[in-house]
XYZ file of C-alpha atoms in Angstrom:
184
model
C 0.000 0.000 0.000
C 1.295 3.509 -0.850
C 2.223 5.592 2.198
C 2.645 9.325 2.835
C 5.737 10.269 4.770
C 8.373 12.904 5.438
C 11.987 12.793 4.211
C 14.150 12.457 7.334
C 17.615 11.670 5.894
C 19.347 12.262 2.560
C 22.352 10.578 0.960
C 23.278 11.668 -2.579
C 20.123 11.187 -4.672
C 18.380 8.832 -2.220
C 16.351 9.490 0.914
C 14.948 7.814 4.008
C 11.290 8.495 4.748
C 9.600 8.576 8.153
C 6.144 6.992 7.965
C 4.705 7.262 11.461
C 7.207 5.473 13.747
C 8.798 3.556 10.866
C 11.804 4.838 8.878
C 12.510 3.308 5.462
C 15.901 2.383 4.057
C 17.458 4.802 1.555
C 15.119 4.765 -1.442
C 15.427 5.992 -5.028
C 13.551 9.189 -5.840
C 11.587 9.972 -9.003
C 13.044 12.944 -10.896
C 11.264 14.543 -13.840
C 13.819 13.437 -16.485
C 16.305 10.571 -16.510
C 16.966 9.379 -20.052
C 19.221 9.981 -23.089
C 17.325 13.182 -23.981
C 17.894 14.930 -20.647
C 18.675 14.315 -16.997
C 17.254 16.637 -14.342
C 17.881 16.855 -10.622
C 15.971 18.768 -7.993
C 17.702 18.695 -4.583
C 15.963 16.765 -1.833
C 15.056 18.487 1.433
C 14.599 17.051 4.906
C 10.987 17.702 5.911
C 9.675 17.291 2.353
C 6.356 15.431 2.195
C 6.469 12.495 -0.241
C 4.625 9.361 -1.290
C 6.406 6.008 -0.930
C 5.312 3.457 -3.516
C 6.277 -0.052 -2.380
C 7.783 -2.538 -4.814
C 6.272 -6.028 -4.390
C 4.545 -4.805 -1.224
C 7.782 -3.817 0.574
C 8.189 -0.132 1.544
C 11.953 -0.650 2.092
C 12.394 -1.559 -1.560
C 10.006 1.132 -2.780
C 10.497 4.392 -4.616
C 9.738 7.963 -3.579
C 7.329 10.177 -5.507
C 7.806 13.870 -4.778
C 5.877 17.036 -5.445
C 3.063 16.912 -2.896
C 2.002 20.377 -1.747
C 1.977 20.904 2.002
C 1.252 23.748 4.464
C 4.776 25.205 4.278
C 5.150 24.708 0.526
C 2.065 25.696 -1.440
C 1.849 26.894 -5.048
C 1.777 30.707 -5.115
C 0.214 30.871 -8.567
C -2.271 28.260 -9.779
C -3.374 30.058 -12.968
C -4.205 27.447 -15.627
C -1.998 29.204 -18.229
C 1.068 29.719 -16.041
C 4.033 27.461 -15.290
C 6.029 28.774 -12.335
C 8.823 27.809 -9.976
C 9.699 29.590 -6.734
C 13.146 28.793 -5.308
C 14.113 28.943 -1.631
C 16.289 32.078 -2.139
C 13.351 34.049 -3.593
C 14.207 33.575 -7.282
C 11.030 33.168 -9.378
C 10.577 31.749 -12.896
C 7.228 32.047 -14.651
C 5.918 31.340 -18.162
C 2.399 32.289 -19.262
C 1.373 30.389 -22.412
C -1.667 32.615 -23.005
C 0.387 35.822 -23.194
C 3.600 34.035 -24.343
C 5.484 35.879 -21.606
C 8.530 34.572 -19.757
C 9.232 36.303 -16.440
C 12.416 35.738 -14.463
C 13.060 37.469 -11.125
C 16.568 36.569 -9.968
C 17.878 37.485 -6.515
C 21.542 37.723 -7.575
C 23.248 36.775 -10.872
C 22.342 35.362 -14.277
C 25.146 33.654 -16.230
C 24.506 32.808 -19.878
C 27.039 30.930 -22.004
C 26.489 30.672 -25.742
C 29.153 28.903 -27.799
C 27.967 30.098 -31.220
C 25.650 33.108 -31.470
C 22.291 34.401 -30.361
C 19.753 35.878 -32.754
C 16.799 38.107 -31.959
C 14.678 39.216 -34.909
C 12.387 41.731 -33.228
C 12.758 45.351 -32.175
C 13.249 45.509 -28.446
C 14.236 47.684 -25.532
C 16.373 46.643 -22.593
C 15.536 48.583 -19.434
C 18.056 48.383 -16.629
C 19.143 50.560 -13.722
C 22.856 50.106 -14.475
C 24.586 47.911 -17.039
C 28.221 46.871 -17.530
C 29.450 44.654 -20.355
C 32.902 43.052 -20.096
C 34.423 41.607 -23.271
C 37.710 41.474 -25.172
C 36.072 43.171 -28.179
C 32.585 44.532 -28.829
C 31.459 45.137 -32.408
C 28.243 47.017 -33.199
C 27.059 46.746 -36.811
C 24.222 49.071 -37.767
C 23.605 51.725 -40.446
C 23.168 54.248 -37.628
C 24.123 54.145 -33.950
C 22.613 56.677 -31.539
C 24.085 57.389 -28.107
C 21.676 59.494 -26.063
C 22.991 61.110 -22.904
C 26.418 62.029 -21.604
C 29.133 59.855 -23.130
C 32.520 59.196 -21.592
C 35.206 57.370 -23.546
C 38.261 56.312 -21.547
C 40.754 55.376 -24.247
C 41.802 56.271 -27.780
C 39.286 57.150 -30.480
C 39.898 56.136 -34.070
C 37.608 56.822 -37.033
C 37.946 55.541 -40.573
C 35.894 55.341 -43.717
C 35.494 56.958 -47.095
C 33.132 59.469 -48.664
C 30.226 61.357 -47.145
C 30.501 61.939 -43.443
C 32.561 58.794 -42.886
C 35.888 59.372 -41.237
C 34.828 62.752 -39.859
C 34.283 63.877 -36.319
C 31.833 66.717 -35.701
C 31.267 68.568 -32.454
C 28.335 70.914 -31.930
C 29.144 72.982 -28.871
C 32.339 73.808 -27.029
C 35.582 71.856 -27.299
C 37.907 71.789 -24.310
C 41.283 70.349 -25.325
C 43.846 69.319 -22.729
C 47.070 68.468 -24.538
C 48.263 69.023 -28.103
C 46.235 69.168 -31.300
C 47.973 67.745 -34.348
C 46.463 68.257 -37.798
C 47.842 66.440 -40.852
């Protein structure tokens, strides 16, 4: 018979479950993916409510099924169009299939590694309080690049090009030069 219990001990990817006064041996735990396509792992927590499914009637050779809501761990959003995950540090991931909106609220850092390239084919705006990009080289390719606001360049400036306004540098306003001006 299946039994509800509470995880009371963890070793690697196995757990012992307290069912009343009885404590099981270390049992395997169902994870959402474990095949050649993908392998997932969600860390186990002592105090997590689970279901033990016995194998051949023996709870000590059973498996653990996770994901049962409990008083301390209830779903915050049960909208029928929304998939969401809330992590213990406050990070929140949410996808709404009706609005096709992905929302990610991260408490600290996001690290993205892309070996080849990323492509985005829509106009967009990135709103941020402050932004710093660190790279060996940054190349911007566009017919026109607009910098709105005060601009500070700490390093040499080089312009090149042919014809039209290419290779020219225009200043509307005052020029304050500290150092020498060389014209060739």
